Amino acid sequence: MKEFLQDPVFNIVSQILFQQQTQAYVIGGFVRDIFLHRDNKDIDIVTLGNGIDLAEQTAHAISPKITVSVFKNFGTAMFKYRDCEYEFVGARKESYSEDSRKPHVEAGTLIDDQNRRDFTINALAISLHPHTYGELLDPFNGIQDIANKIIKTPLNPDITFSDDPLRMMRAVRFASQLGFTIEQETYKALQRNKSRLQIVSKERIIDEFNKIMATTKPSVGIILLEETGLLYEFFPEFTALKGVEFMNGSGHKDNFYHTLEVLDAISEQTNNIWLRWAALLHDIAKPRTKKFVEGIGWTFHGHEFIGAKMIPDIFKKLKLPLNEKMKYVQKLVLLHLRPIALIDSQSTDSAVRRLLFDAGNDIDDLMTLCHADITSKNEQKVKTLHKNFENVMVKLKEVEEKDALRNWQPPISGELIIETFAIKPSPQVGIIKDAIREAILDGIIENSYESAYAFMLEQGKLLGLKANIK
Ligand code: CTP
């Protein structure tokens, strides 16, 4: 708080407020985070005067070089100073209609503005006027809720959530991010209002969901989303993993909880959100591929292939990026069973080489995923599998060092084949190139230019081509 009071920007705002005889307050997430001792670089200032004017005057007083971005339609303006973003807005009173997120907005008092905020902990305000500088305005006992670790809406939760249903995602996000509990009435309102999530854009939902994915233990938030019914509203493919079926007394794992175990385990190893997504989606096709086979039990044959095929649709639907991140997730889902298959002592160097070739630079992430995927209630089983998995890692390293396949580039180019046999670009070039690659992966020849060159000559001969060696 001490640091806060000395902030030069707040001091300038304070002087302007004195001159103009108006009021302004720092409000929302920044104030909450002072009391939570969290760093926050987004500073919201709400004024009883004109937000855009106050932003412009403040920026000008700091330095005429600062550019202010003005959003006239919203009545807001912001500027960056040092590494913080300061956003200014006039205090508002908002009312919403049933079928839209677009509110009807009019000027209001500070309490009107606090009333329209999502949670008690986010409705805290600190005065910037010199007469009351640093005074906390906490009409809904937000400080007490911070101390008791409670997420609670300032008004009747049905109203707060109906005004902006994204707040239901935010409730779960704050609960999981901060380790807070959702107060009972607020929680019940999540269940009651879950279907209102349908009017919120997928981009905003996924933004909150990704914040849950980025927490230290993402299962906490995802289980809350599932239990309140919110998860089903935007991601039914994932809730389909839930449940256990029995046949002739034999059941399978609950793939929902298994996936969450894998996700939590991987989150201990990595902050890479896309590797976490790969963990979340690795078994996504299990419900579609589930079969009970007499004498064998439950099978999920081909779930890695079907799962990989499902990824583009899921990414599209959830408005996740349809770029190399998606391809990365798809690749990991497709390959997630391969390292485990290598545990079999019969597995050959050739199988290891093929995995290195197929995974390329993502081999380490694939191994991290696979390691996290080893879950069982039987601790002894997990121990044994982990030990065998270590052996696979050793083998992988040996083959990698020997054959340098991680970033494999064909040692013989198509141009060289064309030149050597004096042929036109044709399918024969591809046939020879593929044969060289297969021979290297099978260990028939070494991964070197010399071996590949000799092999190319042999292959050409088999195709009836004459080498044109200078
Ligand atoms: N707010 C709200 N309803 C929303 C979004 C935001 O009432 N759907 C209010 C809250 O008072 C919130 C403030 O606007 O504190 C700023 O919102 P935002 O910057 O999105 O989030 P923060 O609360 O600051 O949290 P974070 O920085 O972790 O996203």
Short mmCIF file of C-alpha atoms and ligand atoms in Angstrom, two decimals:
data_model
loop_
_atom_site.label_atom_id
_atom_site.label_comp_id
_atom_site.label_asym_id
_atom_site.label_seq_id
_atom_site.Cartn_x
_atom_site.Cartn_y
_atom_site.Cartn_z
CA MET A 1 0.00 0.00 0.00
CA LYS A 2 2.90 2.31 0.84
CA GLU A 3 4.35 1.86 -2.63
CA PHE A 4 0.93 2.53 -4.07
CA LEU A 5 0.59 5.90 -2.34
CA GLN A 6 3.90 7.04 -3.79
CA ASP A 7 3.09 6.11 -7.38
CA PRO A 8 3.88 9.24 -9.45
CA VAL A 9 0.92 8.73 -11.80
CA PHE A 10 -1.55 8.54 -8.92
CA ASN A 11 -0.01 11.68 -7.45
CA ILE A 12 -0.52 13.55 -10.71
CA VAL A 13 -4.13 12.34 -10.97
CA SER A 14 -4.61 13.52 -7.41
CA GLN A 15 -3.45 17.07 -8.23
CA ILE A 16 -5.75 17.24 -11.26
CA LEU A 17 -8.70 16.07 -9.17
CA PHE A 18 -7.99 18.82 -6.65
CA GLN A 19 -7.88 21.50 -9.37
CA GLN A 20 -11.04 20.26 -11.03
CA GLN A 21 -12.91 19.44 -7.86
CA THR A 22 -13.86 15.98 -8.92
CA GLN A 23 -13.21 12.44 -7.73
CA ALA A 24 -11.43 9.37 -9.08
CA TYR A 25 -10.57 5.96 -7.69
CA VAL A 26 -8.28 3.11 -8.53
CA ILE A 27 -10.59 0.12 -8.77
CA GLY A 28 -10.88 -3.58 -9.57
CA GLY A 29 -8.16 -6.18 -10.09
CA PHE A 30 -5.25 -3.88 -9.27
CA VAL A 31 -6.65 -3.04 -5.82
CA ARG A 32 -7.52 -6.69 -5.15
CA ASP A 33 -3.96 -7.68 -6.03
CA ILE A 34 -2.42 -5.15 -3.62
CA PHE A 35 -4.07 -7.09 -0.80
CA LEU A 36 -3.14 -10.44 -2.34
CA HIS A 37 0.47 -9.29 -2.82
CA ARG A 38 0.25 -10.14 -6.51
CA ASP A 39 1.91 -8.14 -9.23
CA ASN A 40 -0.58 -6.43 -11.56
CA LYS A 41 0.33 -4.03 -14.32
CA ASP A 42 -3.23 -3.23 -15.45
CA ILE A 43 -4.50 -0.23 -13.55
CA ASP A 44 -8.15 0.83 -13.83
CA ILE A 45 -9.11 4.34 -12.74
CA VAL A 46 -12.75 5.33 -12.53
CA THR A 47 -13.74 8.98 -12.25
CA LEU A 48 -16.94 10.86 -11.53
CA GLY A 49 -15.81 13.27 -14.25
CA ASN A 50 -14.86 12.53 -17.84
CA GLY A 51 -12.50 9.51 -18.15
CA ILE A 52 -11.04 10.49 -21.51
CA ASP A 53 -10.22 14.05 -20.36
CA LEU A 54 -8.62 12.82 -17.16
CA ALA A 55 -6.45 10.33 -19.10
CA GLU A 56 -5.31 13.02 -21.53
CA GLN A 57 -4.53 15.55 -18.81
CA THR A 58 -2.65 12.98 -16.73
CA ALA A 59 -0.60 11.72 -19.67
CA HIS A 60 0.23 15.27 -20.72
CA ALA A 61 1.38 16.17 -17.21
CA ILE A 62 3.70 13.13 -17.11
CA SER A 63 5.16 13.78 -20.55
CA PRO A 64 3.73 15.26 -23.74
CA LYS A 65 5.35 12.34 -25.57
CA ILE A 66 2.95 9.76 -24.15
CA THR A 67 0.28 8.66 -26.60
CA VAL A 68 -3.21 8.17 -25.30
CA SER A 69 -5.48 5.64 -27.01
CA VAL A 70 -9.04 6.85 -26.91
CA PHE A 71 -12.07 4.57 -27.33
CA LYS A 72 -14.82 7.11 -27.77
CA ASN A 73 -17.60 4.53 -28.08
CA PHE A 74 -16.76 3.10 -24.68
CA GLY A 75 -15.86 6.44 -23.09
CA THR A 76 -12.47 5.04 -22.11
CA ALA A 77 -8.88 6.03 -22.72
CA MET A 78 -5.60 4.38 -21.85
CA PHE A 79 -1.88 4.97 -21.95
CA LYS A 80 1.24 3.04 -21.12
CA TYR A 81 3.78 4.42 -18.71
CA ARG A 82 6.87 2.52 -17.65
CA ASP A 83 5.61 -1.07 -17.82
CA CYS A 84 2.04 -0.40 -16.67
CA GLU A 85 -1.21 0.25 -18.54
CA TYR A 86 -3.48 2.91 -17.10
CA GLU A 87 -7.10 2.82 -18.20
CA PHE A 88 -9.51 5.64 -17.38
CA VAL A 89 -13.29 5.54 -17.49
CA GLY A 90 -16.21 7.54 -16.14
CA ALA A 91 -18.22 5.83 -13.36
CA ARG A 92 -21.10 3.92 -14.94
CA LYS A 93 -24.43 2.48 -14.25
CA GLU A 94 -25.27 -0.40 -16.55
CA SER A 95 -28.36 -2.37 -17.34
CA TYR A 96 -28.53 -5.39 -19.61
CA SER A 97 -31.22 -6.91 -21.75
CA GLU A 98 -32.08 -10.63 -21.74
CA ASP A 99 -30.47 -11.71 -25.00
CA SER A 100 -27.35 -9.64 -25.33
CA ARG A 101 -24.14 -8.80 -23.56
CA LYS A 102 -24.39 -5.19 -24.79
CA PRO A 103 -25.35 -3.09 -21.80
CA HIS A 104 -27.32 0.14 -21.68
CA VAL A 105 -24.82 2.51 -20.06
CA GLU A 106 -25.31 5.84 -18.29
CA ALA A 107 -23.16 7.96 -15.96
CA GLY A 108 -23.31 6.85 -12.34
CA THR A 109 -21.84 7.22 -8.89
CA LEU A 110 -18.95 5.23 -7.43
CA ILE A 111 -21.37 2.87 -5.73
CA ASP A 112 -23.25 2.33 -9.03
CA ASP A 113 -19.94 1.40 -10.56
CA GLN A 114 -19.02 -0.96 -7.73
CA ASN A 115 -22.47 -2.55 -7.89
CA ARG A 116 -21.98 -3.55 -11.51
CA ARG A 117 -18.72 -5.42 -10.84
CA ASP A 118 -18.34 -9.17 -10.78
CA PHE A 119 -17.09 -10.12 -7.31
CA THR A 120 -16.73 -8.47 -3.92
CA ILE A 121 -12.95 -8.84 -4.16
CA ASN A 122 -13.01 -7.00 -7.51
CA ALA A 123 -15.20 -4.14 -6.34
CA LEU A 124 -12.63 -2.54 -4.02
CA ALA A 125 -11.75 1.09 -4.73
CA ILE A 126 -9.07 3.44 -3.40
CA SER A 127 -9.63 7.19 -3.49
CA LEU A 128 -7.15 9.42 -5.33
CA HIS A 129 -8.52 12.82 -4.27
CA PRO A 130 -5.94 14.58 -2.02
CA HIS A 131 -8.47 14.96 0.84
CA THR A 132 -9.14 11.23 0.98
CA TYR A 133 -6.00 9.93 -0.77
CA GLY A 134 -5.44 6.21 -0.13
CA GLU A 135 -8.82 5.65 1.55
CA LEU A 136 -10.31 2.22 0.81
CA LEU A 137 -13.96 1.98 -0.23
CA ASP A 138 -15.18 -1.54 0.34
CA PRO A 139 -18.99 -1.60 0.38
CA PHE A 140 -19.30 -5.40 0.03
CA ASN A 141 -16.66 -6.57 2.54
CA GLY A 142 -14.26 -7.60 -0.19
CA ILE A 143 -11.32 -7.41 2.21
CA GLN A 144 -13.00 -9.91 4.48
CA ASP A 145 -13.64 -12.18 1.50
CA ILE A 146 -9.97 -11.94 0.53
CA ALA A 147 -9.01 -12.95 4.08
CA ASN A 148 -11.53 -15.83 4.05
CA LYS A 149 -10.65 -16.75 0.45
CA ILE A 150 -14.20 -16.40 -0.84
CA ILE A 151 -15.52 -15.67 -4.33
CA LYS A 152 -18.89 -13.99 -3.99
CA THR A 153 -20.91 -11.60 -6.15
CA PRO A 154 -21.68 -8.15 -4.73
CA LEU A 155 -25.36 -8.36 -5.74
CA ASN A 156 -27.75 -11.26 -6.10
CA PRO A 157 -25.62 -13.68 -8.17
CA ASP A 158 -28.47 -14.32 -10.63
CA ILE A 159 -28.34 -10.64 -11.56
CA THR A 160 -24.54 -10.40 -11.71
CA PHE A 161 -24.27 -13.53 -13.90
CA SER A 162 -27.20 -12.69 -16.06
CA ASP A 163 -25.72 -9.20 -16.71
CA ASP A 164 -22.54 -10.82 -18.01
CA PRO A 165 -22.47 -14.63 -18.13
CA LEU A 166 -18.70 -14.68 -18.75
CA ARG A 167 -18.44 -13.95 -15.04
CA MET A 168 -19.40 -17.57 -14.38
CA MET A 169 -16.16 -18.64 -16.06
CA ARG A 170 -14.35 -15.92 -14.14
CA ALA A 171 -15.71 -17.22 -10.83
CA VAL A 172 -14.17 -20.61 -11.51
CA ARG A 173 -10.98 -19.06 -12.87
CA PHE A 174 -10.42 -16.88 -9.77
CA ALA A 175 -11.28 -19.79 -7.47
CA SER A 176 -8.69 -22.03 -9.11
CA GLN A 177 -6.08 -19.34 -9.70
CA LEU A 178 -6.21 -17.95 -6.17
CA GLY A 179 -7.13 -21.12 -4.28
CA PHE A 180 -10.45 -19.55 -3.17
CA THR A 181 -13.82 -21.18 -2.52
CA ILE A 182 -16.98 -20.12 -4.34
CA GLU A 183 -19.57 -19.05 -1.79
CA GLN A 184 -22.62 -21.32 -1.69
CA GLU A 185 -25.27 -18.98 -3.16
CA THR A 186 -22.85 -17.89 -5.91
CA TYR A 187 -22.09 -21.55 -6.64
CA LYS A 188 -25.77 -22.49 -6.89
CA ALA A 189 -26.28 -19.56 -9.28
CA LEU A 190 -23.55 -20.99 -11.54
CA GLN A 191 -25.54 -24.20 -11.80
CA ARG A 192 -28.80 -22.34 -12.38
CA ASN A 193 -27.44 -19.95 -15.01
CA LYS A 194 -24.99 -22.24 -16.85
CA SER A 195 -26.92 -22.19 -20.14
CA ARG A 196 -26.54 -18.37 -20.32
CA LEU A 197 -22.92 -19.06 -21.27
CA GLN A 198 -24.27 -19.68 -24.78
CA ILE A 199 -24.52 -15.93 -25.47
CA VAL A 200 -20.82 -15.39 -24.69
CA SER A 201 -18.30 -15.56 -27.53
CA LYS A 202 -16.07 -18.64 -27.64
CA GLU A 203 -12.97 -16.41 -27.71
CA ARG A 204 -13.79 -14.94 -24.30
CA ILE A 205 -14.72 -18.33 -22.84
CA ILE A 206 -11.50 -19.91 -24.05
CA ASP A 207 -9.49 -16.97 -22.74
CA GLU A 208 -10.75 -17.74 -19.25
CA PHE A 209 -10.40 -21.49 -19.80
CA ASN A 210 -6.76 -21.01 -20.80
CA LYS A 211 -6.17 -19.10 -17.59
CA ILE A 212 -7.47 -22.18 -15.75
CA MET A 213 -5.23 -24.37 -17.92
CA ALA A 214 -2.26 -22.23 -16.86
CA THR A 215 -2.81 -22.72 -13.10
CA THR A 216 -0.53 -25.02 -11.11
CA LYS A 217 -3.24 -27.70 -10.78
CA PRO A 218 -5.71 -27.23 -13.68
CA SER A 219 -7.92 -30.14 -12.53
CA VAL A 220 -9.24 -27.96 -9.69
CA GLY A 221 -10.87 -25.48 -12.09
CA ILE A 222 -11.92 -28.10 -14.63
CA ILE A 223 -13.67 -30.20 -11.98
CA LEU A 224 -15.50 -27.06 -10.80
CA LEU A 225 -16.53 -26.36 -14.41
CA GLU A 226 -17.78 -29.92 -14.73
CA GLU A 227 -19.66 -29.97 -11.44
CA THR A 228 -21.43 -26.69 -12.14
CA GLY A 229 -22.38 -27.88 -15.64
CA LEU A 230 -20.46 -25.05 -17.34
CA LEU A 231 -17.96 -27.34 -19.04
CA TYR A 232 -20.68 -29.17 -20.95
CA GLU A 233 -21.93 -25.85 -22.33
CA PHE A 234 -18.79 -25.20 -24.37
CA PHE A 235 -16.84 -28.46 -24.43
CA PRO A 236 -19.19 -31.48 -24.48
CA GLU A 237 -16.54 -33.61 -26.23
CA PHE A 238 -14.54 -33.43 -23.03
CA THR A 239 -17.35 -34.19 -20.59
CA ALA A 240 -18.10 -37.26 -22.74
CA LEU A 241 -14.94 -38.80 -21.24
CA LYS A 242 -16.68 -39.04 -17.90
CA GLY A 243 -18.02 -42.25 -16.47
CA VAL A 244 -17.25 -45.93 -16.16
CA GLU A 245 -19.08 -48.75 -17.88
CA PHE A 246 -19.14 -52.34 -16.69
CA MET A 247 -19.48 -55.50 -18.76
CA ASN A 248 -19.27 -58.99 -17.27
CA GLY A 249 -17.94 -57.41 -14.10
CA SER A 250 -15.12 -55.61 -15.91
CA GLY A 251 -14.90 -51.81 -15.88
CA HIS A 252 -12.51 -49.35 -17.52
CA LYS A 253 -10.80 -46.25 -16.16
CA ASP A 254 -12.88 -43.08 -15.86
CA ASN A 255 -11.13 -41.27 -18.69
CA PHE A 256 -12.21 -37.84 -17.48
CA TYR A 257 -10.38 -38.20 -14.18
CA HIS A 258 -7.50 -40.07 -15.79
CA THR A 259 -7.04 -37.18 -18.24
CA LEU A 260 -7.07 -34.67 -15.40
CA GLU A 261 -4.44 -36.71 -13.57
CA VAL A 262 -2.27 -36.62 -16.68
CA LEU A 263 -2.90 -32.87 -17.06
CA ASP A 264 -1.90 -32.16 -13.45
CA ALA A 265 1.19 -34.34 -13.77
CA ILE A 266 2.32 -32.60 -16.95
CA SER A 267 1.63 -29.19 -15.42
CA GLU A 268 4.24 -29.99 -12.77
CA GLN A 269 6.75 -30.38 -15.61
CA THR A 270 5.84 -27.63 -18.04
CA ASN A 271 4.18 -24.23 -18.47
CA ASN A 272 3.83 -24.83 -22.20
CA ILE A 273 0.08 -24.34 -22.61
CA TRP A 274 0.01 -26.40 -25.83
CA LEU A 275 1.69 -29.36 -24.21
CA ARG A 276 -0.96 -29.05 -21.52
CA TRP A 277 -3.62 -29.02 -24.26
CA ALA A 278 -2.08 -32.18 -25.73
CA ALA A 279 -2.48 -33.81 -22.32
CA LEU A 280 -6.07 -32.59 -22.11
CA LEU A 281 -6.90 -34.02 -25.53
CA HIS A 282 -4.75 -37.15 -25.69
CA ASP A 283 -7.65 -39.54 -25.01
CA ILE A 284 -10.42 -37.39 -26.50
CA ALA A 285 -11.51 -40.15 -28.92
CA LYS A 286 -11.89 -42.80 -26.23
CA PRO A 287 -15.69 -42.43 -26.01
CA ARG A 288 -15.96 -42.85 -29.80
CA THR A 289 -13.71 -45.89 -30.01
CA LYS A 290 -14.82 -47.74 -26.89
CA LYS A 291 -15.69 -51.42 -27.38
CA PHE A 292 -16.05 -54.43 -25.16
CA VAL A 293 -14.35 -57.43 -26.69
CA GLU A 294 -15.14 -60.86 -25.22
CA GLY A 295 -12.05 -62.42 -23.71
CA ILE A 296 -10.06 -59.17 -23.90
CA GLY A 297 -12.15 -56.56 -22.10
CA TRP A 298 -12.57 -52.88 -22.88
CA THR A 299 -10.63 -51.56 -25.87
CA PHE A 300 -10.19 -48.10 -27.36
CA HIS A 301 -8.63 -49.25 -30.58
CA GLY A 302 -7.31 -46.46 -32.79
CA HIS A 303 -8.24 -43.68 -30.36
CA GLU A 304 -4.93 -41.94 -31.10
CA PHE A 305 -5.74 -41.75 -34.85
CA ILE A 306 -9.36 -40.71 -34.40
CA GLY A 307 -8.30 -38.30 -31.65
CA ALA A 308 -5.73 -36.63 -33.93
CA LYS A 309 -8.43 -36.32 -36.60
CA MET A 310 -10.78 -34.64 -34.13
CA ILE A 311 -8.28 -31.91 -33.17
CA PRO A 312 -8.90 -29.45 -36.06
CA ASP A 313 -12.67 -29.46 -35.44
CA ILE A 314 -12.21 -28.98 -31.72
CA PHE A 315 -9.73 -26.14 -32.25
CA LYS A 316 -12.07 -24.51 -34.75
CA LYS A 317 -15.09 -24.80 -32.48
CA LEU A 318 -13.21 -23.45 -29.48
CA LYS A 319 -11.61 -20.68 -31.55
CA LEU A 320 -8.14 -21.90 -30.73
CA PRO A 321 -5.41 -21.06 -33.27
CA LEU A 322 -5.52 -23.15 -36.45
CA ASN A 323 -1.78 -22.93 -36.95
CA GLU A 324 1.38 -24.80 -36.02
CA LYS A 325 0.18 -24.97 -32.37
CA MET A 326 -2.76 -27.06 -33.52
CA LYS A 327 -0.48 -29.28 -35.62
CA TYR A 328 1.79 -29.75 -32.61
CA VAL A 329 -1.13 -30.88 -30.41
CA GLN A 330 -2.36 -33.13 -33.21
CA LYS A 331 1.04 -34.75 -33.59
CA LEU A 332 1.39 -35.43 -29.87
CA VAL A 333 -2.11 -36.93 -29.69
CA LEU A 334 -1.31 -39.15 -32.69
CA LEU A 335 1.99 -40.37 -31.28
CA HIS A 336 1.11 -40.60 -27.59
CA LEU A 337 1.07 -44.41 -27.47
CA ARG A 338 4.27 -44.97 -29.42
CA PRO A 339 6.88 -44.53 -26.65
CA ILE A 340 4.94 -46.85 -24.34
CA ALA A 341 4.87 -49.47 -27.09
CA LEU A 342 8.68 -49.37 -27.04
CA ILE A 343 8.73 -50.66 -23.46
CA ASP A 344 8.39 -54.14 -24.93
CA SER A 345 11.91 -55.58 -24.76
CA GLN A 346 11.44 -56.99 -28.27
CA SER A 347 11.31 -53.46 -29.68
CA THR A 348 14.00 -52.88 -32.23
CA ASP A 349 16.32 -49.96 -32.96
CA SER A 350 14.30 -49.52 -36.10
CA ALA A 351 11.12 -48.78 -34.09
CA VAL A 352 13.07 -46.27 -32.00
CA ARG A 353 14.47 -44.63 -35.15
CA ARG A 354 10.98 -44.36 -36.62
CA LEU A 355 9.67 -42.69 -33.50
CA LEU A 356 12.54 -40.19 -33.55
CA PHE A 357 11.85 -39.53 -37.20
CA ASP A 358 8.09 -39.06 -36.71
CA ALA A 359 8.35 -36.91 -33.57
CA GLY A 360 11.21 -34.75 -34.83
CA ASN A 361 11.94 -31.84 -32.53
CA ASP A 362 8.90 -32.63 -30.39
CA ILE A 363 10.32 -35.89 -29.10
CA ASP A 364 11.10 -34.50 -25.63
CA ASP A 365 7.57 -33.12 -25.23
CA LEU A 366 6.15 -36.44 -26.40
CA MET A 367 8.19 -38.26 -23.78
CA THR A 368 6.99 -35.81 -21.10
CA LEU A 369 3.38 -36.48 -22.16
CA CYS A 370 3.92 -40.23 -22.15
CA HIS A 371 5.51 -40.19 -18.73
CA ALA A 372 2.57 -38.21 -17.36
CA ASP A 373 0.18 -40.67 -19.03
CA ILE A 374 1.34 -43.49 -16.77
CA THR A 375 -1.35 -43.51 -14.10
CA SER A 376 -2.87 -46.37 -12.12
CA LYS A 377 -4.34 -47.00 -8.68
CA ASN A 378 -1.74 -49.75 -8.37
CA GLU A 379 1.41 -48.01 -7.17
CA GLN A 380 3.62 -51.00 -7.91
CA LYS A 381 2.43 -51.02 -11.52
CA VAL A 382 3.22 -47.31 -11.90
CA LYS A 383 6.69 -47.86 -10.42
CA THR A 384 7.48 -50.70 -12.81
CA LEU A 385 6.19 -48.76 -15.82
CA HIS A 386 8.24 -45.69 -14.85
CA LYS A 387 11.33 -47.84 -14.56
CA ASN A 388 10.74 -49.43 -17.97
CA PHE A 389 10.06 -46.01 -19.38
CA GLU A 390 13.47 -44.86 -18.17
CA ASN A 391 14.98 -47.73 -20.19
CA VAL A 392 13.16 -46.47 -23.29
CA MET A 393 14.61 -43.00 -22.66
CA VAL A 394 18.12 -44.49 -22.50
CA LYS A 395 17.57 -46.43 -25.71
CA LEU A 396 16.20 -43.35 -27.43
CA LYS A 397 19.25 -41.35 -26.42
CA GLU A 398 21.62 -44.05 -27.69
CA VAL A 399 19.93 -44.30 -31.08
CA GLU A 400 19.70 -40.54 -31.34
CA GLU A 401 23.39 -40.05 -30.70
CA LYS A 402 24.31 -42.81 -33.11
CA ASP A 403 21.97 -41.92 -35.96
CA ALA A 404 21.28 -38.19 -35.56
CA LEU A 405 17.63 -38.59 -36.61
CA ARG A 406 15.96 -35.86 -34.58
CA ASN A 407 16.07 -33.29 -37.33
CA TRP A 408 16.49 -35.67 -40.16
CA GLN A 409 17.16 -34.25 -43.59
CA PRO A 410 17.49 -36.61 -46.57
CA PRO A 411 21.23 -37.09 -47.19
CA ILE A 412 20.54 -37.30 -50.95
CA SER A 413 18.45 -34.62 -52.61
CA GLY A 414 15.99 -35.07 -55.46
CA GLU A 415 18.22 -32.88 -57.64
CA LEU A 416 21.18 -35.19 -57.14
CA ILE A 417 19.06 -38.18 -58.16
CA ILE A 418 17.92 -36.36 -61.32
CA GLU A 419 21.45 -35.36 -62.15
CA THR A 420 22.99 -38.75 -61.42
CA PHE A 421 20.58 -40.69 -63.63
CA ALA A 422 20.07 -37.86 -66.14
CA ILE A 423 16.29 -38.14 -65.78
CA LYS A 424 13.46 -35.64 -65.71
CA PRO A 425 11.58 -34.94 -62.47
CA SER A 426 9.39 -38.04 -62.23
CA PRO A 427 7.86 -40.52 -59.75
CA GLN A 428 11.11 -42.48 -59.95
CA VAL A 429 12.86 -39.72 -58.00
CA GLY A 430 10.35 -40.10 -55.16
CA ILE A 431 10.68 -43.89 -55.22
CA ILE A 432 14.46 -43.68 -54.78
CA LYS A 433 14.21 -41.01 -52.08
CA ASP A 434 11.67 -43.07 -50.11
CA ALA A 435 13.77 -46.21 -50.46
CA ILE A 436 16.79 -44.37 -49.02
CA ARG A 437 14.75 -43.06 -46.07
CA GLU A 438 13.27 -46.49 -45.33
CA ALA A 439 16.69 -48.16 -45.53
CA ILE A 440 18.08 -45.64 -43.02
CA LEU A 441 15.12 -46.07 -40.66
CA ASP A 442 15.36 -49.87 -40.90
CA GLY A 443 19.09 -49.70 -40.16
CA ILE A 444 20.01 -51.29 -43.51
CA ILE A 445 22.32 -48.41 -44.30
CA GLU A 446 23.93 -45.71 -42.21
CA ASN A 447 22.52 -42.21 -42.05
CA SER A 448 25.36 -40.75 -44.11
CA TYR A 449 25.91 -39.28 -47.56
CA GLU A 450 28.31 -42.04 -48.66
CA SER A 451 26.03 -44.95 -47.68
CA ALA A 452 22.98 -43.23 -49.13
CA TYR A 453 24.82 -42.48 -52.38
CA ALA A 454 25.84 -46.10 -52.87
CA PHE A 455 22.30 -47.20 -52.03
CA MET A 456 20.88 -44.71 -54.54
CA LEU A 457 23.01 -46.27 -57.31
CA GLU A 458 21.69 -49.73 -56.43
CA GLN A 459 18.11 -48.54 -56.40
CA GLY A 460 18.55 -46.80 -59.75
CA LYS A 461 19.88 -50.03 -61.21
CA LEU A 462 16.81 -51.91 -59.95
CA LEU A 463 14.65 -49.38 -61.79
CA GLY A 464 16.69 -49.87 -64.94
CA LEU A 465 18.35 -46.44 -64.76
CA LYS A 466 21.87 -45.76 -65.90
CA ALA A 467 24.09 -43.71 -63.65
CA ASN A 468 25.82 -40.81 -65.26
CA ILE A 469 28.91 -40.62 -63.02
CA LYS A 470 31.50 -38.06 -63.99
N1 CTP B 1 -15.04 -6.91 -14.45
C1 CTP B 1 -16.36 -7.31 -14.25
N2 CTP B 1 -16.92 -8.25 -15.07
C2 CTP B 1 -16.21 -8.80 -16.08
C3 CTP B 1 -14.88 -8.42 -16.30
C4 CTP B 1 -14.32 -7.47 -15.45
O1 CTP B 1 -17.00 -6.82 -13.34
N3 CTP B 1 -16.77 -9.69 -16.88
C5 CTP B 1 -14.46 -5.86 -13.59
C6 CTP B 1 -13.87 -6.37 -12.28
O2 CTP B 1 -14.05 -5.35 -11.32
C7 CTP B 1 -12.42 -6.56 -12.61
C8 CTP B 1 -12.16 -5.39 -13.53
O3 CTP B 1 -13.37 -5.23 -14.25
O4 CTP B 1 -11.60 -6.52 -11.46
C9 CTP B 1 -10.99 -5.57 -14.46
O5 CTP B 1 -11.18 -6.72 -15.23
P1 CTP B 1 -10.02 -7.56 -15.92
O6 CTP B 1 -8.91 -6.65 -16.26
O7 CTP B 1 -10.62 -8.40 -16.97
O8 CTP B 1 -9.60 -8.62 -14.83
P2 CTP B 1 -8.92 -8.53 -13.44
O9 CTP B 1 -9.97 -8.63 -12.39
O10 CTP B 1 -7.99 -7.38 -13.33
O11 CTP B 1 -8.13 -9.90 -13.35
P3 CTP B 1 -6.96 -10.42 -14.32
O12 CTP B 1 -5.99 -9.31 -14.46
O13 CTP B 1 -6.44 -11.60 -13.57
O14 CTP B 1 -7.63 -10.82 -15.60
#
